Amino acid sequence: MNDDYLWDKTGQPDPQIQQLEEILGTLRYQPKPLALPQKRNYFPLLAIAASLLLALLAGGIWLRVRSRNEAPPQQASIETPKPKFEDEPVGTPKAPVNKSAVNPSPVVANNRRRNRSAPPALPKREREEALMAKEQLMLALRVTTEKLHLVHTKTQPNQIKNQHRVG
Amino acid sequence: MYATADMLLTSTQAPAAEQSQEPAIEVVLVRAVLQGDREGFSRLYELYAPLVHGILLARVPRAEVDDLVQDIFLHAFKKLHTLRDAAAFGPWIAMIARNRAVDFYRRSKETVEINDDLRGSEPHDSRAAEILELIRSLPEAYRETLVLRLVEGMTGPEIAARTGLTAASVRVNLHRGMKLLREQLGFMEGL
């Protein structure tokens, strides 16, 4: 047996090993290109997320501006009554100021907030405008959701394709 | 006797760099891939696909080998960041291939008929399949080394460099495996 030929193919070739190499060489690896998974492009997702955020922000600002414009008549109705000590005689010493009368308690503040959030009595035209704006906002949100869903379904099949079939 | 020798030989693994003829090309390539160079991984694939193919061919049905090679490299591509020593890419991917071969049988619960898959249509293919079957009947350490040498055409030093085994281990595995294969072949021709 020629050790060198078996070890590093040097020296005198061993006919039996050569024959084996020839026969078994048919099973040798045949180069095939490797299909690496494609790089994920996060730009569409980011763009959609950004537009969604922008729409939400715009909607929030719009709602806030509208509610602020409608606020004054509401504030008038919840004015706290003035303290009575102004009617007292001049000579009498001033009573200590009741803090709770100046700074309304949390309960009062909560009531005020609740009152403000109550649906204002809008004129018919403004109400229709508000409803239309709401509809537009909802439509924009729906479109954005659909786009997100589309992007999600487009990115999913790549992962499935690269999974190995087993058994 | 051989089983003990197998255990001894497979456990004496040394860094691949000791025997490597290529000046740590895999280190450069692994680093490039980790920095986002996908072409680098294609180069690693070209270098190591025969090794993975040989390891699988010594263990799983031939029809499954090509798919498994692709699968292993895709797995390696995803998990490359977990490889601590870039110089150990060869032993690392060889280990993935061995584990995947074990998984293959665990998942398919040994229902695959190996002999049918191995039979080729050409007489030459049929003879190759028979010899491969004989090699597969040898102890694991011998069959892998023999397949890499006789099927994939790698030399002993190349096998040592790529698998991370010592040159001495590969040499012993080759000679003992070849001796056993000759005996088996003589027995087969005598029938």
Short mmCIF file of C-alpha atoms in Angstrom, two decimals:
data_model
loop_
_atom_site.label_atom_id
_atom_site.label_comp_id
_atom_site.label_asym_id
_atom_site.label_seq_id
_atom_site.Cartn_x
_atom_site.Cartn_y
_atom_site.Cartn_z
CA MET A 1 0.00 0.00 0.00
CA ASN A 2 1.33 3.42 -0.93
CA ASP A 3 0.83 5.66 2.12
CA ASP A 4 1.86 8.90 0.48
CA TYR A 5 -0.63 8.61 -2.33
CA LEU A 6 -3.49 8.00 0.08
CA TRP A 7 -2.30 10.84 2.32
CA ASP A 8 -1.55 13.69 -0.08
CA LYS A 9 -1.68 12.20 -3.60
CA THR A 10 2.10 12.25 -3.93
CA GLY A 11 4.40 9.35 -4.68
CA GLN A 12 3.51 6.34 -6.75
CA PRO A 13 -0.25 6.10 -7.30
CA ASP A 14 -2.03 3.10 -5.83
CA PRO A 15 -4.12 1.53 -8.63
CA GLN A 16 -6.90 0.42 -6.29
CA ILE A 17 -7.20 3.87 -4.72
CA GLN A 18 -7.19 5.45 -8.17
CA GLN A 19 -9.97 3.15 -9.25
CA LEU A 20 -11.97 4.00 -6.16
CA GLU A 21 -11.40 7.70 -6.77
CA GLU A 22 -12.63 7.32 -10.33
CA ILE A 23 -15.79 5.45 -9.36
CA LEU A 24 -16.62 7.52 -6.30
CA GLY A 25 -15.76 10.77 -8.06
CA THR A 26 -19.18 10.57 -9.75
CA LEU A 27 -20.73 11.36 -6.38
CA ARG A 28 -18.55 14.43 -5.87
CA TYR A 29 -20.07 17.78 -4.95
CA GLN A 30 -21.42 19.66 -7.96
CA PRO A 31 -21.17 23.42 -7.39
CA LYS A 32 -24.53 25.11 -7.05
CA PRO A 33 -25.17 28.78 -6.30
CA LEU A 34 -26.23 29.53 -2.79
CA ALA A 35 -29.47 31.48 -2.54
CA LEU A 36 -28.89 33.75 0.42
CA PRO A 37 -31.96 35.38 1.93
CA GLN A 38 -32.52 38.87 0.59
CA LYS A 39 -31.74 41.81 2.79
CA ARG A 40 -34.84 43.12 4.47
CA ASN A 41 -35.77 46.59 3.35
CA TYR A 42 -37.31 48.37 6.27
CA PHE A 43 -37.87 51.64 4.40
CA PRO A 44 -41.51 51.00 3.38
CA LEU A 45 -42.38 49.91 6.89
CA LEU A 46 -40.72 52.96 8.36
CA ALA A 47 -42.41 55.25 5.84
CA ILE A 48 -45.81 53.80 6.63
CA ALA A 49 -45.20 53.98 10.36
CA ALA A 50 -44.08 57.58 10.01
CA SER A 51 -47.12 58.53 7.93
CA LEU A 52 -49.38 56.80 10.44
CA LEU A 53 -47.75 58.71 13.25
CA LEU A 54 -48.06 61.95 11.32
CA ALA A 55 -51.75 61.32 10.64
CA LEU A 56 -52.36 60.57 14.30
CA LEU A 57 -50.45 63.67 15.32
CA ALA A 58 -52.35 65.86 12.86
CA GLY A 59 -55.64 64.40 14.04
CA GLY A 60 -54.71 65.00 17.65
CA ILE A 61 -53.71 68.60 16.99
CA TRP A 62 -56.87 69.21 15.00
CA LEU A 63 -59.06 67.82 17.76
CA ARG A 64 -57.21 69.87 20.36
CA VAL A 65 -57.56 73.10 18.39
CA ARG A 66 -61.25 72.49 17.87
CA SER A 67 -61.90 71.73 21.50
CA ARG A 68 -59.94 74.84 22.55
CA ASN A 69 -62.02 77.01 20.23
CA GLU A 70 -65.18 75.66 21.79
CA ALA A 71 -63.92 75.95 25.36
CA PRO A 72 -64.85 79.60 26.42
CA PRO A 73 -68.63 79.19 26.71
CA GLN A 74 -68.03 76.05 28.78
CA GLN A 75 -65.66 77.81 31.18
CA ALA A 76 -68.24 80.51 31.87
CA SER A 77 -70.74 78.03 33.17
CA ILE A 78 -68.42 76.47 35.74
CA GLU A 79 -67.17 79.60 37.45
CA THR A 80 -66.91 79.16 41.19
CA PRO A 81 -68.83 81.64 43.34
CA LYS A 82 -66.74 84.49 44.77
CA PRO A 83 -66.02 84.37 48.50
CA LYS A 84 -68.36 86.46 50.60
CA PHE A 85 -65.73 88.29 52.68
CA GLU A 86 -65.85 91.39 50.37
CA ASP A 87 -69.22 92.30 51.87
CA GLU A 88 -67.85 92.24 55.39
CA PRO A 89 -67.36 95.55 57.34
CA VAL A 90 -64.07 97.42 56.77
CA GLY A 91 -63.00 97.36 60.36
CA THR A 92 -63.15 93.64 60.81
CA PRO A 93 -59.88 91.76 60.52
CA LYS A 94 -59.40 89.80 57.36
CA ALA A 95 -60.16 86.17 57.68
CA PRO A 96 -57.42 83.83 56.55
CA VAL A 97 -57.81 82.95 52.93
CA ASN A 98 -59.23 79.52 52.43
CA LYS A 99 -56.85 77.74 50.09
CA SER A 100 -59.43 75.36 48.91
CA ALA A 101 -61.57 78.24 47.70
CA VAL A 102 -58.74 79.69 45.59
CA ASN A 103 -57.29 76.43 44.38
CA PRO A 104 -60.14 74.10 43.75
CA SER A 105 -59.77 70.63 45.17
CA PRO A 106 -58.91 67.72 42.84
CA VAL A 107 -62.53 66.72 42.89
CA VAL A 108 -63.56 70.10 41.58
CA ALA A 109 -60.84 69.98 38.94
CA ASN A 110 -62.06 66.61 37.84
CA ASN A 111 -65.57 67.92 37.57
CA ARG A 112 -64.33 70.77 35.44
CA ARG A 113 -62.55 68.39 33.12
CA ARG A 114 -65.61 66.25 32.87
CA ASN A 115 -67.71 69.24 32.04
CA ARG A 116 -65.31 70.31 29.32
CA SER A 117 -65.35 66.92 27.66
CA ALA A 118 -69.13 66.94 27.45
CA PRO A 119 -70.31 67.25 23.83
CA PRO A 120 -70.63 70.91 22.96
CA ALA A 121 -73.72 72.19 21.31
CA LEU A 122 -72.28 72.88 17.85
CA PRO A 123 -74.12 74.57 15.07
CA LYS A 124 -75.30 72.13 12.44
CA ARG A 125 -72.78 73.22 9.82
CA GLU A 126 -69.78 72.87 12.16
CA ARG A 127 -71.00 69.52 13.33
CA GLU A 128 -71.16 68.26 9.76
CA GLU A 129 -67.66 69.55 9.16
CA ALA A 130 -66.41 67.79 12.27
CA LEU A 131 -68.02 64.55 11.24
CA MET A 132 -66.51 64.80 7.77
CA ALA A 133 -63.06 65.44 9.23
CA LYS A 134 -63.48 62.45 11.50
CA GLU A 135 -64.50 60.31 8.53
CA GLN A 136 -61.40 61.45 6.62
CA LEU A 137 -59.16 60.63 9.54
CA MET A 138 -60.68 57.18 9.91
CA LEU A 139 -60.25 56.58 6.17
CA ALA A 140 -56.59 57.61 6.36
CA LEU A 141 -56.04 55.24 9.26
CA ARG A 142 -57.74 52.41 7.38
CA VAL A 143 -55.59 52.98 4.27
CA THR A 144 -52.44 53.01 6.42
CA THR A 145 -53.47 49.77 8.11
CA GLU A 146 -54.07 48.14 4.74
CA LYS A 147 -50.64 49.26 3.53
CA LEU A 148 -48.99 47.86 6.64
CA HIS A 149 -50.79 44.59 6.09
CA LEU A 150 -49.67 44.49 2.45
CA VAL A 151 -46.04 45.09 3.39
CA HIS A 152 -46.27 42.40 6.04
CA THR A 153 -47.63 39.83 3.59
CA LYS A 154 -44.96 40.76 1.03
CA THR A 155 -42.12 40.27 3.50
CA GLN A 156 -43.43 37.01 4.94
CA PRO A 157 -43.05 34.58 1.93
CA ASN A 158 -39.22 35.02 1.84
CA GLN A 159 -38.88 33.40 5.21
CA ILE A 160 -41.13 30.51 4.32
CA LYS A 161 -39.35 29.91 1.03
CA ASN A 162 -36.00 29.41 2.73
CA GLN A 163 -37.17 26.85 5.19
CA HIS A 164 -35.95 23.36 4.58
CA ARG A 165 -38.32 20.62 3.63
CA VAL A 166 -38.04 17.89 6.21
CA GLY A 167 -38.68 14.20 5.88
CA MET B 1 -10.33 -1.72 19.38
CA TYR B 2 -11.41 0.60 16.59
CA ALA B 3 -14.18 2.15 18.61
CA THR B 4 -11.70 3.20 21.29
CA ALA B 5 -9.35 4.55 18.68
CA ASP B 6 -12.18 6.50 17.11
CA MET B 7 -13.02 8.19 20.36
CA LEU B 8 -9.41 9.04 20.95
CA LEU B 9 -8.84 10.38 17.48
CA THR B 10 -11.97 12.47 17.24
CA SER B 11 -11.36 14.05 20.62
CA THR B 12 -7.86 15.21 19.82
CA GLN B 13 -8.93 18.23 17.85
CA ALA B 14 -6.42 20.99 17.31
CA PRO B 15 -6.78 24.46 15.86
CA ALA B 16 -7.13 24.35 12.10
CA ALA B 17 -4.51 27.05 11.68
CA GLU B 18 -1.76 24.59 12.57
CA GLN B 19 -2.22 22.62 9.38
CA SER B 20 -3.80 25.29 7.24
CA GLN B 21 -2.07 25.90 3.92
CA GLU B 22 -4.31 28.86 3.20
CA PRO B 23 -3.18 31.83 5.32
CA ALA B 24 -6.37 32.17 7.34
CA ILE B 25 -8.52 33.13 4.39
CA GLU B 26 -11.59 32.10 6.33
CA VAL B 27 -10.73 34.64 9.03
CA VAL B 28 -10.72 37.44 6.48
CA LEU B 29 -13.92 36.18 4.89
CA VAL B 30 -15.78 35.67 8.16
CA ARG B 31 -14.88 39.19 9.28
CA ALA B 32 -15.97 40.59 5.93
CA VAL B 33 -19.31 38.78 6.16
CA LEU B 34 -19.87 40.05 9.68
CA GLN B 35 -19.31 43.56 8.35
CA GLY B 36 -22.03 43.04 5.75
CA ASP B 37 -20.13 41.61 2.76
CA ARG B 38 -22.46 38.94 1.40
CA GLU B 39 -20.03 38.04 -1.38
CA GLY B 40 -17.62 36.91 1.32
CA PHE B 41 -20.09 34.28 2.39
CA SER B 42 -20.42 33.03 -1.19
CA ARG B 43 -16.66 32.55 -1.18
CA LEU B 44 -16.84 30.66 2.12
CA TYR B 45 -19.56 28.53 0.59
CA GLU B 46 -17.37 27.70 -2.41
CA LEU B 47 -14.51 26.75 -0.10
CA TYR B 48 -16.46 24.66 2.38
CA ALA B 49 -19.35 23.20 0.38
CA PRO B 50 -17.32 20.07 -0.59
CA LEU B 51 -16.50 19.46 3.08
CA VAL B 52 -20.15 19.75 4.15
CA HIS B 53 -21.22 17.65 1.16
CA GLY B 54 -18.74 14.92 2.11
CA ILE B 55 -19.77 14.91 5.77
CA LEU B 56 -23.42 14.57 4.80
CA LEU B 57 -22.76 12.00 2.10
CA ALA B 58 -21.15 9.79 4.73
CA ARG B 59 -24.35 9.92 6.79
CA VAL B 60 -27.61 10.74 4.98
CA PRO B 61 -29.29 9.55 1.76
CA ARG B 62 -27.78 11.02 -1.39
CA ALA B 63 -31.05 12.55 -2.53
CA GLU B 64 -31.17 14.69 0.61
CA VAL B 65 -27.57 15.86 0.57
CA ASP B 66 -27.86 18.84 -1.80
CA ASP B 67 -30.82 20.35 0.01
CA LEU B 68 -29.13 19.85 3.35
CA VAL B 69 -25.93 21.52 2.14
CA GLN B 70 -27.91 24.65 1.21
CA ASP B 71 -29.82 24.49 4.44
CA ILE B 72 -26.67 24.24 6.53
CA PHE B 73 -25.04 27.20 4.84
CA LEU B 74 -28.16 29.32 5.25
CA HIS B 75 -28.20 28.40 8.92
CA ALA B 76 -24.50 29.24 9.19
CA PHE B 77 -25.11 32.60 7.48
CA LYS B 78 -27.74 33.50 10.06
CA LYS B 79 -25.70 32.28 13.01
CA LEU B 80 -22.27 33.46 11.92
CA HIS B 81 -22.24 36.17 14.60
CA THR B 82 -22.19 33.40 17.23
CA LEU B 83 -18.84 32.08 15.93
CA ARG B 84 -16.26 33.33 18.41
CA ASP B 85 -13.08 32.29 16.60
CA ALA B 86 -13.20 33.13 12.90
CA ALA B 87 -10.35 30.67 12.23
CA ALA B 88 -12.59 27.85 13.44
CA PHE B 89 -15.16 28.30 10.67
CA GLY B 90 -14.33 24.87 9.20
CA PRO B 91 -14.73 22.85 12.41
CA TRP B 92 -17.80 24.92 13.24
CA ILE B 93 -19.63 24.25 9.99
CA ALA B 94 -18.50 20.61 10.05
CA MET B 95 -20.12 20.28 13.46
CA ILE B 96 -23.31 21.89 12.17
CA ALA B 97 -23.34 19.38 9.31
CA ARG B 98 -22.87 16.41 11.66
CA ASN B 99 -25.61 17.66 13.98
CA ARG B 100 -27.93 18.26 11.05
CA ALA B 101 -27.35 14.70 9.84
CA VAL B 102 -28.33 13.42 13.30
CA ASP B 103 -31.40 15.67 13.25
CA PHE B 104 -32.33 14.36 9.83
CA TYR B 105 -32.67 10.82 11.15
CA ARG B 106 -34.35 11.98 14.34
CA ARG B 107 -36.98 13.90 12.39
CA SER B 108 -37.59 11.33 9.69
CA LYS B 109 -37.55 8.54 12.33
CA GLU B 110 -35.43 6.40 10.03
CA THR B 111 -38.23 5.80 7.56
CA VAL B 112 -36.05 6.76 4.59
CA GLU B 113 -34.96 3.84 2.48
CA ILE B 114 -31.29 4.59 1.94
CA ASN B 115 -30.56 1.83 -0.52
CA ASP B 116 -33.24 2.92 -2.96
CA ASP B 117 -32.02 6.49 -2.93
CA LEU B 118 -28.49 5.45 -3.56
CA ARG B 119 -29.12 3.29 -6.60
CA GLY B 120 -28.33 5.19 -9.75
CA SER B 121 -29.52 4.52 -13.25
CA GLU B 122 -26.02 4.13 -14.71
CA PRO B 123 -23.98 1.01 -13.90
CA HIS B 124 -21.12 3.27 -12.79
CA ASP B 125 -23.49 5.06 -10.41
CA SER B 126 -24.68 1.77 -9.08
CA ARG B 127 -21.11 0.65 -8.37
CA ALA B 128 -20.37 4.00 -6.70
CA ALA B 129 -23.49 3.62 -4.56
CA GLU B 130 -22.41 0.12 -3.50
CA ILE B 131 -18.93 1.29 -2.48
CA LEU B 132 -20.40 4.28 -0.67
CA GLU B 133 -22.66 1.90 1.19
CA LEU B 134 -19.60 -0.10 2.24
CA ILE B 135 -17.87 3.07 3.45
CA ARG B 136 -20.97 3.98 5.43
CA SER B 137 -20.81 0.66 7.21
CA LEU B 138 -17.38 1.59 8.62
CA PRO B 139 -16.90 3.39 11.96
CA GLU B 140 -17.87 7.06 11.82
CA ALA B 141 -14.38 8.57 12.03
CA TYR B 142 -13.18 6.43 9.11
CA ARG B 143 -16.19 6.90 6.88
CA GLU B 144 -16.11 10.69 7.00
CA THR B 145 -12.38 10.87 6.29
CA LEU B 146 -12.63 8.31 3.48
CA VAL B 147 -15.53 10.08 1.80
CA LEU B 148 -13.68 13.39 1.95
CA ARG B 149 -10.59 11.75 0.46
CA LEU B 150 -12.09 9.40 -2.15
CA VAL B 151 -15.30 11.19 -3.12
CA GLU B 152 -14.51 14.85 -2.63
CA GLY B 153 -10.88 14.44 -3.69
CA MET B 154 -9.43 16.31 -0.72
CA THR B 155 -5.92 15.46 0.48
CA GLY B 156 -5.12 14.47 4.06
CA PRO B 157 -3.70 17.89 4.99
CA GLU B 158 -6.76 19.60 3.50
CA ILE B 159 -9.09 17.37 5.49
CA ALA B 160 -7.15 18.17 8.66
CA ALA B 161 -7.19 21.91 8.00
CA ARG B 162 -10.88 22.06 7.20
CA THR B 163 -12.23 19.76 9.89
CA GLY B 164 -9.92 20.91 12.68
CA LEU B 165 -8.63 17.37 13.30
CA THR B 166 -4.90 16.88 13.74
CA ALA B 167 -2.94 15.67 10.73
CA ALA B 168 -1.98 12.56 12.69
CA SER B 169 -5.61 11.72 13.40
CA VAL B 170 -6.61 12.12 9.77
CA ARG B 171 -3.66 10.00 8.64
CA VAL B 172 -4.54 7.17 11.01
CA ASN B 173 -8.23 7.38 10.13
CA LEU B 174 -7.40 7.24 6.43
CA HIS B 175 -5.12 4.23 6.70
CA ARG B 176 -7.28 2.23 9.06
CA GLY B 177 -10.40 3.10 7.12
CA MET B 178 -8.77 2.18 3.82
CA LYS B 179 -7.61 -1.11 5.26
CA LEU B 180 -11.12 -1.95 6.40
CA LEU B 181 -12.57 -0.86 3.06
CA ARG B 182 -10.14 -3.09 1.17
CA GLU B 183 -11.21 -6.00 3.32
CA GLN B 184 -14.86 -5.25 2.66
CA LEU B 185 -14.24 -4.90 -1.06
CA GLY B 186 -12.34 -8.18 -1.16
CA PHE B 187 -15.18 -9.83 0.70
CA MET B 188 -17.71 -8.38 -1.75
CA GLU B 189 -15.76 -9.49 -4.83
CA GLY B 190 -15.36 -12.94 -3.35
CA LEU B 191 -19.14 -13.45 -3.28
#
